[in-house]
Coordinates of C-alpha atoms in Angstrom, one line a residue:
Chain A
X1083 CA 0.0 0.0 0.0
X1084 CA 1.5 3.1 -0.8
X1085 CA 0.1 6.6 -1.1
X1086 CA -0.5 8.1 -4.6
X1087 CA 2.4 10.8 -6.3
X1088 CA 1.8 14.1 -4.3
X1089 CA 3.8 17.5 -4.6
X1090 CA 5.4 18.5 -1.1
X1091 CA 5.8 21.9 0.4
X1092 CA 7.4 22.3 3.4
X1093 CA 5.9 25.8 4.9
X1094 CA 8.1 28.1 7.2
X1095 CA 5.2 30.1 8.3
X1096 CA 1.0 30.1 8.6
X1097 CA 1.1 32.5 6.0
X1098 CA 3.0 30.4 3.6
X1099 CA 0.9 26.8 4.7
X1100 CA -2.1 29.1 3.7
X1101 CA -0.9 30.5 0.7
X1102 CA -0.1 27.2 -0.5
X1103 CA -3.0 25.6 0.3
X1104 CA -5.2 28.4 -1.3
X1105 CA -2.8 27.9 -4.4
X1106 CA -3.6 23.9 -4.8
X1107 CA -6.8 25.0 -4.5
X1108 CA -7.9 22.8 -1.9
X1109 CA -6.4 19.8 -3.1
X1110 CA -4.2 19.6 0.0
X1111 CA -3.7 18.4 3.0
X1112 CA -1.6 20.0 6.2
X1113 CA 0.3 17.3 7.3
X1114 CA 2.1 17.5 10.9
X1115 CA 2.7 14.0 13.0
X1116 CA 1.3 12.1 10.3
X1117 CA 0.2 9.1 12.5
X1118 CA -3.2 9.1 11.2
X1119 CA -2.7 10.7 7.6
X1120 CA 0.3 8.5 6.4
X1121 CA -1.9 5.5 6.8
X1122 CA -4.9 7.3 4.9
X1123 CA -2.7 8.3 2.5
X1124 CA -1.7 5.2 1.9
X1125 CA -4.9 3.5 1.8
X1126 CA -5.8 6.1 -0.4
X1127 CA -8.9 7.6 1.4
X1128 CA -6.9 10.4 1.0
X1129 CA -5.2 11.1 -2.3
X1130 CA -4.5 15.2 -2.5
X1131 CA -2.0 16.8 -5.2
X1132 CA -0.1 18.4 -2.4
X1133 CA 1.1 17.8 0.7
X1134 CA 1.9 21.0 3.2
X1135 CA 4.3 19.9 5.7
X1136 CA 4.0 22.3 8.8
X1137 CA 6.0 20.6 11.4
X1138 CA 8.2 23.3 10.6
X1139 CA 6.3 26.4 11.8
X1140 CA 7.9 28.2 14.7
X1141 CA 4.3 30.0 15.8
X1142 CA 2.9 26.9 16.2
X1143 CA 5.4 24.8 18.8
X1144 CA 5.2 25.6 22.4
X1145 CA 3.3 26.2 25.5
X1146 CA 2.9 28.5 27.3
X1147 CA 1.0 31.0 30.3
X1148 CA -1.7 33.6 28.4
X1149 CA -3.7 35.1 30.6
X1150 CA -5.9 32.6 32.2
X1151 CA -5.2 30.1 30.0
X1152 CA -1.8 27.8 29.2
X1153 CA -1.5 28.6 25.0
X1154 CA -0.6 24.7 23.7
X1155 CA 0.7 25.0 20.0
X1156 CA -0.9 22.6 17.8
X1157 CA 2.3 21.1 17.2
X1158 CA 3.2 20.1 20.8
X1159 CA 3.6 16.5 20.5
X1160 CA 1.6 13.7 22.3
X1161 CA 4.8 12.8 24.3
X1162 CA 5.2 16.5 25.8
X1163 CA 1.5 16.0 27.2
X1164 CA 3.8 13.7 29.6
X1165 CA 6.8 15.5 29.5
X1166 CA 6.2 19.2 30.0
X1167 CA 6.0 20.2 33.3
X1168 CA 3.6 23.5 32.2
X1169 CA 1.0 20.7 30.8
X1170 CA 1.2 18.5 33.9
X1171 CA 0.3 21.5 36.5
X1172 CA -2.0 23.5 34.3
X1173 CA -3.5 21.1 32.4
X1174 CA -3.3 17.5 34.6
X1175 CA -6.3 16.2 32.9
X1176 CA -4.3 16.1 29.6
X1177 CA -1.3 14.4 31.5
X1178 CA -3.6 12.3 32.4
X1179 CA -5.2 11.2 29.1
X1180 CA -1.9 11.1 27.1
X1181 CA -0.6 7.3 28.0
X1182 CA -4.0 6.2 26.8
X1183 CA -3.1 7.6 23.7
X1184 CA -1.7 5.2 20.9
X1185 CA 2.0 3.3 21.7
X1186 CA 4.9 5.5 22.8
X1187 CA 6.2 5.6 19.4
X1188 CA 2.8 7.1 17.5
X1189 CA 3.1 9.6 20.9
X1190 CA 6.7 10.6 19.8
X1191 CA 5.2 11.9 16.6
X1192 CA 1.7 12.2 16.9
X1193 CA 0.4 16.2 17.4
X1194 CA -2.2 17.5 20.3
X1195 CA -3.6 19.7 16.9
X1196 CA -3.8 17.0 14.6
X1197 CA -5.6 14.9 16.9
X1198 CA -7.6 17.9 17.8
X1199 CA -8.5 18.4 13.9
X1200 CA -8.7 15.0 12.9
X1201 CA -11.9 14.6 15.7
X1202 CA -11.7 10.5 15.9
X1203 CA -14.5 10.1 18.0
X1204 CA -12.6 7.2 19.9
X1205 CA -9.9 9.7 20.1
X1206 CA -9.1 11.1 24.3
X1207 CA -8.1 14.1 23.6
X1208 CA -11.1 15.6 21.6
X1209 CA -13.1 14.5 24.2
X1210 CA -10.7 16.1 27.0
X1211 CA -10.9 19.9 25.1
X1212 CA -14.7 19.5 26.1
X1213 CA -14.1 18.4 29.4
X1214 CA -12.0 21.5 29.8
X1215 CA -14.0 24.0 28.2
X1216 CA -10.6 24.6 25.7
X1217 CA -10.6 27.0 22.7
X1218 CA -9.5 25.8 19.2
X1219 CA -7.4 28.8 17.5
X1220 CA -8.3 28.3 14.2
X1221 CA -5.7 30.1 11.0
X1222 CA -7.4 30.4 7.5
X1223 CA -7.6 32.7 4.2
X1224 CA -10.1 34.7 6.5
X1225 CA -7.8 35.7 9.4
X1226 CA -7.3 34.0 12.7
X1227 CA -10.8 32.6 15.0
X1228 CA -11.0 30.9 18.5
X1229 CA -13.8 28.6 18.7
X1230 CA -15.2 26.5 21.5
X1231 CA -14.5 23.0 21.6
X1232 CA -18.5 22.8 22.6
X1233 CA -19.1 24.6 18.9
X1234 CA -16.2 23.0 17.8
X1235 CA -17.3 19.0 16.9
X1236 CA -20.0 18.8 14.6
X1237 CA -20.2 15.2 13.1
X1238 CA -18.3 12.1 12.0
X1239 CA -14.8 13.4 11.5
X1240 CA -16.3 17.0 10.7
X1241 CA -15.6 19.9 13.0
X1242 CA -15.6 24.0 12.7
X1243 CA -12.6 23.5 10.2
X1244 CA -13.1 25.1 6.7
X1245 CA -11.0 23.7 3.9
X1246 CA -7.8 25.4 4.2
X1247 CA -8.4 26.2 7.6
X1248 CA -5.6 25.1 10.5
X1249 CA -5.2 24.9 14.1
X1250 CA -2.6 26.7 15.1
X1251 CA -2.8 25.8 19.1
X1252 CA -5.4 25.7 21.6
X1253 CA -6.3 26.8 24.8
X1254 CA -7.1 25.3 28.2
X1255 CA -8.5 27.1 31.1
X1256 CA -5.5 27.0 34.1
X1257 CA -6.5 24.4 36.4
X1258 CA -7.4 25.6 39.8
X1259 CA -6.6 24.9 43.3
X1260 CA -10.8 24.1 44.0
X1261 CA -10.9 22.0 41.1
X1262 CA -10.4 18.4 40.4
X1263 CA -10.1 15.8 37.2
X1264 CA -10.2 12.1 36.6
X1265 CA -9.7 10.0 33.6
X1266 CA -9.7 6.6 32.2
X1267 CA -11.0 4.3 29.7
X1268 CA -12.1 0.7 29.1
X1269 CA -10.3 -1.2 26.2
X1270 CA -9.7 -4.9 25.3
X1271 CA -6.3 -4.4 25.6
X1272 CA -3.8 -1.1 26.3
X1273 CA -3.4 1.4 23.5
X1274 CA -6.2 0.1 21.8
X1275 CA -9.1 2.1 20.7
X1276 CA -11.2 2.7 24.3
X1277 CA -14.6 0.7 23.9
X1278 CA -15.6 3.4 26.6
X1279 CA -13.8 6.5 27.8
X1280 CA -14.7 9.4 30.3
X1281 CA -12.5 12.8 31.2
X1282 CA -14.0 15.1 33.6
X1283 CA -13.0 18.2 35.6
X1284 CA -15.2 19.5 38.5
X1285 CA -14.9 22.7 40.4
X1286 CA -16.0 22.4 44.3
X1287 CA -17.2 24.3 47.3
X1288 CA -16.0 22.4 49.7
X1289 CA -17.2 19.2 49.2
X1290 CA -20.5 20.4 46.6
X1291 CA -19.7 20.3 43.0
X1292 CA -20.0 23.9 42.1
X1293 CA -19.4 23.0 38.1
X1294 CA -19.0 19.7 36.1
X1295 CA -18.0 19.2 32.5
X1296 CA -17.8 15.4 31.8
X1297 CA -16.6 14.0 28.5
X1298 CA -17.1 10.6 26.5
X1299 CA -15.5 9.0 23.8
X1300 CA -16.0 6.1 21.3
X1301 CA -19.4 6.4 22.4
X1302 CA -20.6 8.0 19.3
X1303 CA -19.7 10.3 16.2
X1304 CA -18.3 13.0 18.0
X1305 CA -16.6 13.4 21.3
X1306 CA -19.7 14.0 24.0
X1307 CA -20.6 15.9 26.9
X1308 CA -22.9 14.8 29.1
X1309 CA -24.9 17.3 30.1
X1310 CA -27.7 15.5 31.9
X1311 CA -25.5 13.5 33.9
X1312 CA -23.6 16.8 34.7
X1313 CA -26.8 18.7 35.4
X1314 CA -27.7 16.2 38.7
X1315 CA -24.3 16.7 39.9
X1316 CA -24.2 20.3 40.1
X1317 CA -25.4 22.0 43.8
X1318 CA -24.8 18.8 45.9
X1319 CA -21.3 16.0 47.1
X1320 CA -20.7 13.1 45.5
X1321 CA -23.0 10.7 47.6
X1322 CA -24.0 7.1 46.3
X1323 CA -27.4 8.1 45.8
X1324 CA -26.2 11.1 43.7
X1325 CA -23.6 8.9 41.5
X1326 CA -26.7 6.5 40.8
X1327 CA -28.4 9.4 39.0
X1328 CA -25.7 10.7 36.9
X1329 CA -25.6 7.1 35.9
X1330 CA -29.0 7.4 34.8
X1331 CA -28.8 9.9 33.4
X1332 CA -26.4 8.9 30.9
X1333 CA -29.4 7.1 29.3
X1334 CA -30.3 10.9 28.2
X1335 CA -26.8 11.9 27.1
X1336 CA -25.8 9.0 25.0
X1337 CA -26.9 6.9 22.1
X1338 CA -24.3 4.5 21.4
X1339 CA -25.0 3.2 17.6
X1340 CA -25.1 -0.4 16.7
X1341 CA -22.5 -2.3 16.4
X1342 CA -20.9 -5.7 16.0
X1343 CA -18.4 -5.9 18.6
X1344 CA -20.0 -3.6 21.2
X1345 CA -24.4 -3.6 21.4
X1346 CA -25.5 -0.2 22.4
X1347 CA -26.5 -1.3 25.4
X1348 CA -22.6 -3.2 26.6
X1349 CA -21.8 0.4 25.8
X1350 CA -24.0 2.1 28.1
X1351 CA -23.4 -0.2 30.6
X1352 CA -19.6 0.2 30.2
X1353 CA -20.2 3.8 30.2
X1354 CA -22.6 3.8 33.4
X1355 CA -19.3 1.8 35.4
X1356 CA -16.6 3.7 34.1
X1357 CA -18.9 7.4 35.5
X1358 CA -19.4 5.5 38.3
X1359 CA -15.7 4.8 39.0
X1360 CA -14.8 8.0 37.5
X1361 CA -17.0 10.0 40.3
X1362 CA -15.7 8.0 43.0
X1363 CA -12.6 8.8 42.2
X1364 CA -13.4 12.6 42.3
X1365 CA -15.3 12.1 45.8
X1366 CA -12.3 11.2 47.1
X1367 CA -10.6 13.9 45.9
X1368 CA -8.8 12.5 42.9
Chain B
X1212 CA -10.8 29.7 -6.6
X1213 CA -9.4 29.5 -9.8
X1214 CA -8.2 26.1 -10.0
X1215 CA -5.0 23.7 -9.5
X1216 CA -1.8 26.5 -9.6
X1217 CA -0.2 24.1 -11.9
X1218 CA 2.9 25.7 -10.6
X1219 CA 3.0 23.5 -7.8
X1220 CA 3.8 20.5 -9.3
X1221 CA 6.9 22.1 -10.7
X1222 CA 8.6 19.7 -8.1
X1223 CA 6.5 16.7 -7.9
X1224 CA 7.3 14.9 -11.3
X1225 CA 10.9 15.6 -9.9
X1226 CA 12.7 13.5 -7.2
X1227 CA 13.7 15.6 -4.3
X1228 CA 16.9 15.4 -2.8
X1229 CA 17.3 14.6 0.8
X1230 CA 19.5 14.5 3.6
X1231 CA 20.0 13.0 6.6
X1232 CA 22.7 11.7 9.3
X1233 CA 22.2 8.2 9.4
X1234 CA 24.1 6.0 11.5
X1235 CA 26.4 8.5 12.2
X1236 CA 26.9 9.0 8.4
X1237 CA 25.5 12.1 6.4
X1238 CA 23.9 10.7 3.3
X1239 CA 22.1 12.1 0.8
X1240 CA 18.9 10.3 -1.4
X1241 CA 16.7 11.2 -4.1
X1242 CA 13.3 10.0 -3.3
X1243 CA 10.0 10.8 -4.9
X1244 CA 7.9 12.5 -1.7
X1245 CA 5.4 9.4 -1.4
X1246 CA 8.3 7.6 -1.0
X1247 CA 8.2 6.7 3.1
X1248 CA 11.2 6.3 5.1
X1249 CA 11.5 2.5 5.7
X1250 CA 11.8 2.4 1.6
X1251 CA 14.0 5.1 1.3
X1252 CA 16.5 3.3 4.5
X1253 CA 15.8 -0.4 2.8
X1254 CA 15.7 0.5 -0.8
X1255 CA 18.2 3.5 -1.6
X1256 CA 20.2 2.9 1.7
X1257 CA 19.9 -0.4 1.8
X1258 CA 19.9 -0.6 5.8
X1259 CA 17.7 -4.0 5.6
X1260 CA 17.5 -4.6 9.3
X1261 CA 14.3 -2.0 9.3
X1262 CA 11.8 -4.4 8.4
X1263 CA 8.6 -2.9 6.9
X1264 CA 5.5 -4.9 8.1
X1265 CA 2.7 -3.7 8.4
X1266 CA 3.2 -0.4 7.1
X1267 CA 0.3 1.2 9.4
X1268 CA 1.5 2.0 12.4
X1269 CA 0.6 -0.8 13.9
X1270 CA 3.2 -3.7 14.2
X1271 CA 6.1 -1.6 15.3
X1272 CA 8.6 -3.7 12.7
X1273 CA 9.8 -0.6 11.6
X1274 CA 10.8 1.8 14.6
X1275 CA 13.9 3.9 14.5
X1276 CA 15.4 6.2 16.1
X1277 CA 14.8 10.1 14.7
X1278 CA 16.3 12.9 16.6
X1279 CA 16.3 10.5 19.6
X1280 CA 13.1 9.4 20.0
X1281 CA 11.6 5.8 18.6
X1282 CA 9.2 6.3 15.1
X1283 CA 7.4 4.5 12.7
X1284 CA 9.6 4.8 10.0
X1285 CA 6.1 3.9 7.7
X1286 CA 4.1 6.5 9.1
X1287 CA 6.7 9.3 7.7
X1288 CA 7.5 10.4 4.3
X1289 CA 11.2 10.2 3.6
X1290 CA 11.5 14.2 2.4
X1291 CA 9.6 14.8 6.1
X1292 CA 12.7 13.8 7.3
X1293 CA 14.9 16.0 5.6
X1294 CA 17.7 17.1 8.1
X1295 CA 17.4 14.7 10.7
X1296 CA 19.6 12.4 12.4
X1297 CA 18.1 9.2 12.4
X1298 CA 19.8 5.7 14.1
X1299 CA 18.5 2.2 12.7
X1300 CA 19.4 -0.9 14.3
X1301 CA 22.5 -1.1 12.0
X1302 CA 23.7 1.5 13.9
X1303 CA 22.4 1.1 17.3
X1304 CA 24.7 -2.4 17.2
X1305 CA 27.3 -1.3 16.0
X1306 CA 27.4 1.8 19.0
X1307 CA 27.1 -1.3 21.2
X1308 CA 24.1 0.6 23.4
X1309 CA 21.8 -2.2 22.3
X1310 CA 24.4 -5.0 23.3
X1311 CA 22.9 -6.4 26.7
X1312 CA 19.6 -6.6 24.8
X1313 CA 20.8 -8.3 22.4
X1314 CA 22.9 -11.1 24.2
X1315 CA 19.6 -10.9 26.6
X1316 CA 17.7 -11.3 23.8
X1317 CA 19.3 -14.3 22.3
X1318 CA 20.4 -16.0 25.5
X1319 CA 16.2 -16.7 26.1
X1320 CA 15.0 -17.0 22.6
X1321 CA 13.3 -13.7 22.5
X1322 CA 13.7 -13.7 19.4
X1323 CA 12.2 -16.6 17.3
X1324 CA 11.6 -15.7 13.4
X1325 CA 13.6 -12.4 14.0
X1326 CA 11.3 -9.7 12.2
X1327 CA 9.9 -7.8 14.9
X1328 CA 13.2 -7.6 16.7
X1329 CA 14.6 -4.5 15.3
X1330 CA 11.6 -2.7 16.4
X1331 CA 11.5 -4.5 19.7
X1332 CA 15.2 -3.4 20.7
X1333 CA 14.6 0.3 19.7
X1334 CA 11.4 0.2 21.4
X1335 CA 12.6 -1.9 24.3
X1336 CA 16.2 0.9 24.3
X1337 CA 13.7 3.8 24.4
X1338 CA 11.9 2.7 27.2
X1339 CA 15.4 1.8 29.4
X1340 CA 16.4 4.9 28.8
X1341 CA 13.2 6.8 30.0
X1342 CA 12.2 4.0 33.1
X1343 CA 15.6 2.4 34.4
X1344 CA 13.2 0.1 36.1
X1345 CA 10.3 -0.3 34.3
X1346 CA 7.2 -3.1 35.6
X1347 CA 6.5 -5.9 33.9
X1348 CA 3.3 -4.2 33.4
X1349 CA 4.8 -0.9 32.3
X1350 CA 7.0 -3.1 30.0
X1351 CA 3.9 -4.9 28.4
X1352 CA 2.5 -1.7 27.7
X1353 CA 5.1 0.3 26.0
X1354 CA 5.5 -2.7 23.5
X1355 CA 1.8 -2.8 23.1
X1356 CA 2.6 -1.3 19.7
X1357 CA 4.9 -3.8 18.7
X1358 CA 3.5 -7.4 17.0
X1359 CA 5.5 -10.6 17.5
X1360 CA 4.2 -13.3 15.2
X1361 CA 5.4 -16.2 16.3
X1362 CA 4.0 -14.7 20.3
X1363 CA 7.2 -14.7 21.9
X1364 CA 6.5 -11.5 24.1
X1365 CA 6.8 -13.7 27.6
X1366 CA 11.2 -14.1 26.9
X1367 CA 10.7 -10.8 25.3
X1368 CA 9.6 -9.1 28.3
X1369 CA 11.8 -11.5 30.6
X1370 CA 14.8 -10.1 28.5
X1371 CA 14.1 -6.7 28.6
X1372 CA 13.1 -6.9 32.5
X1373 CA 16.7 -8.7 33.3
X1374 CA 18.5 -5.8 31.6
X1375 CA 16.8 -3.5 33.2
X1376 CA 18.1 -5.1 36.6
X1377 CA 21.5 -5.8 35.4
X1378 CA 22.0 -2.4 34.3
X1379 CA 20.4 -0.8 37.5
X1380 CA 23.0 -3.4 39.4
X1381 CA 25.5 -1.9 37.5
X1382 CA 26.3 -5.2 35.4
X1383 CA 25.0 -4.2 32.2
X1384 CA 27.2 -4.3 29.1
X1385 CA 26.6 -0.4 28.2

């Protein structure tokens, strides 16, 4: 299997990535880590006349402190998730989430922007941007946009993206002394696709959830919030009674499609247990 | 939009020339850019002992070393590479870094047809090198990207767990 003849460009800047992509009109594709495209590419779902490298683009590596957010450049690598210490005290949720993510080799490549843009709804951290209320900055012909990752996943591998459109990093609330997170995910075996997997981040008073955002994946077409689940949570602790309702709830929230492998309802199920582990984990003050 | 910019392709019916330091050694190739990097190393290099297996990303027959850190050399286009230093197995042995794993290796038949290997010792050298004592569970799971055919990941795990003591004992062959 090998990829169909392409032209390659290997952009300095946005500007030039743009350019270049507005020049092949459209029949391009940005390619960063690769880890997903390269295979596509040589399947041939994808076939464009022109590939834009943009591994290469200083304005896009980095993180940083802005304001009250940490700036993550689309480029940072799945391996830094682990490895920067900025990422593991402002953004712990995404420390969290990255050894689920692929084998250590597709992590020493892969890109927290490509995976952002690519949307695999079995992907974590797609899922985690929603957990943490992030915002996707988004670089096109038009001029430069920050978009919600709530606005930002629309269906099955479609997302706020325009053609010619790229992220160029995104941001994540700081993480706060009254907050906490928890992560995991069912799967046959590590570094496989999850057959269920939750991120959440909770503010408290005390010991009363203040705010919840929780986050599914491979649950569905798009990474999901679950905003009835989240809705019983909100005003009270995390009592048994009140963890059986948010696992309830999740009958509201998510409509796991059919499958082979997995029934809708082994999903739901899985999903109900991993909440339910997830918010017991919180109670204790994960 | 106005169409293709024909201009573009200037370059694409050409091969591009690229460079590297591989093994220590800079080289330069003339590969066409769908060409990926296991066929450039195997084919215009001929540094055979990266095997290309699955060519997804999945089997882990083809990891080497780029800029320090373990890669799929499938899942990158040789020109994406251009001006990188880049260690294969040919390489890595002949620096002797890999020789405890090997002798390890061999001593408990971790290796049984011999293609995953390559992949296994730069995945297995990457993960020495970040753990110095890594659980057999934490070992299981960093080769969870790496197939072995003929199932020989109980010796494989047993080798790479008795370097990793050796070499925190001091007795590894560094």
């Amino acid at each position: 299997m090998k990829a169909r003849a392409f032209s390659y460009f290997r952009a300095a800047t946005i500007d030039q990535a743009l350019d270049a992509h507005a020049r092949a009109s459209d029949d391009a594709r940005f390619i960063a880590g690769g880890q997903s495209l390269v295979p596509a590419l040589s399947l041939r779902l994808q076939a464009p006349r022109l590939l834009i490298d943009i591994t290469h683009i200083a304005e896009m590596r980095g993180v940083g402190r802005e304001g009250g957010y940490l700036r993550i450049g689309a480029l940072t690598r799945h391996c830094e998730m682990l490895s920067e210490p900025l990422i593991a005290e402002f953004a712990p949720l995404l420390h969290a989430a990255a050894p689920f993510v692929a084998h250590p080799a597709i992590r020493n490549r892969g890109t927290f922007g490509g995976s952002v843009a690519l949307a695999d709804p079995a992907s974590e951290f797609p899922a985690m941007t929603l957990a943490l209320d992030a915002e996707i900055e988004i670089a096109g012909p038009a001029g430069h946009r920050r978009v919600k990752a709530d606005d930002f996943f629309i269906d099955l591998f479609e997302t706020a993206l325009q053609p010619g459109e790229l992220i160029t990093a995104i941001y994540v609330p700081l993480f706060k002394a009254d907050q906490r997170f928890a992560f995991d995910e069912l799967a046959r075996r590590r570094g496989d696709y999850a057959l269920v997997g939750c991120g959440m981040l909770a503010t408290f008073i005390g010991e009363r959830i203040d705010d919840i955002r929780i986050s599914f994946f491979s649950v569905g077409n798009t990474p999901t919030r679950v905003r009835s689940a989240e809705a019983t949570l909100i005003g009270s602790g995390l009592g048994a009674e009140r963890i059986a309702a948010a696992q309830a709830a999740l009958e509201r929230d998510l409509a796991p499609p059919e499958s082979d492998e997995v029934p809708p309802a082994m999903r739901l199920h899985l999903a109900r247990v991993l909440l339910g582990r997830l918010l017991g984990r919180l109670g204790e003050g994960a | 939009m106005s169409g293709f910019d024909e201009t573009l392709l200037e370059e694409a019916d050409e091969i591009v020339r690229v460079r590297f330091v591989v093994n220590g050694r800079k080289v330069a190739c003339e590969v066409a850019p769908r060409e990926t990097l296991v066929d450039c190393l195997r084919n215009e290099l001929e540094l055979t002992g990266t095997h290309a297996g699955c060519e997804m990303g999945a089997c882990g027959a083809c990891l080497v070393q780029l800029d320090g850190r373990a890669v799929h050399s499938c899942l990158m286009f040789a020109v994406q590479a251009d001006g990188a230093k880049i260690e294969t197995i040919e390489g890595l042995t002949e620096s002797g870094v890999l020789a405890d794993l090997q002798a390890e290796f061999h001593r408990r038949n971790a290796l049984q047809c011999g293609f995953c290997t390559p992949g296994m010792l730069v995945n297995a050298h990457e993960l020495l090198s970040l753990v110095a004592q890594p659980s057999r569970e934490e070992i299981r799971d960093a080769l969870s990207g790496n197939y072995c055919r003929c199932t020989g990941y109980e010796a494989i795990v047993d080798a790479i767990d008795a370097v990793a003591k050796a070499r925190s004992e001091g007795g590894g062959a560094t």
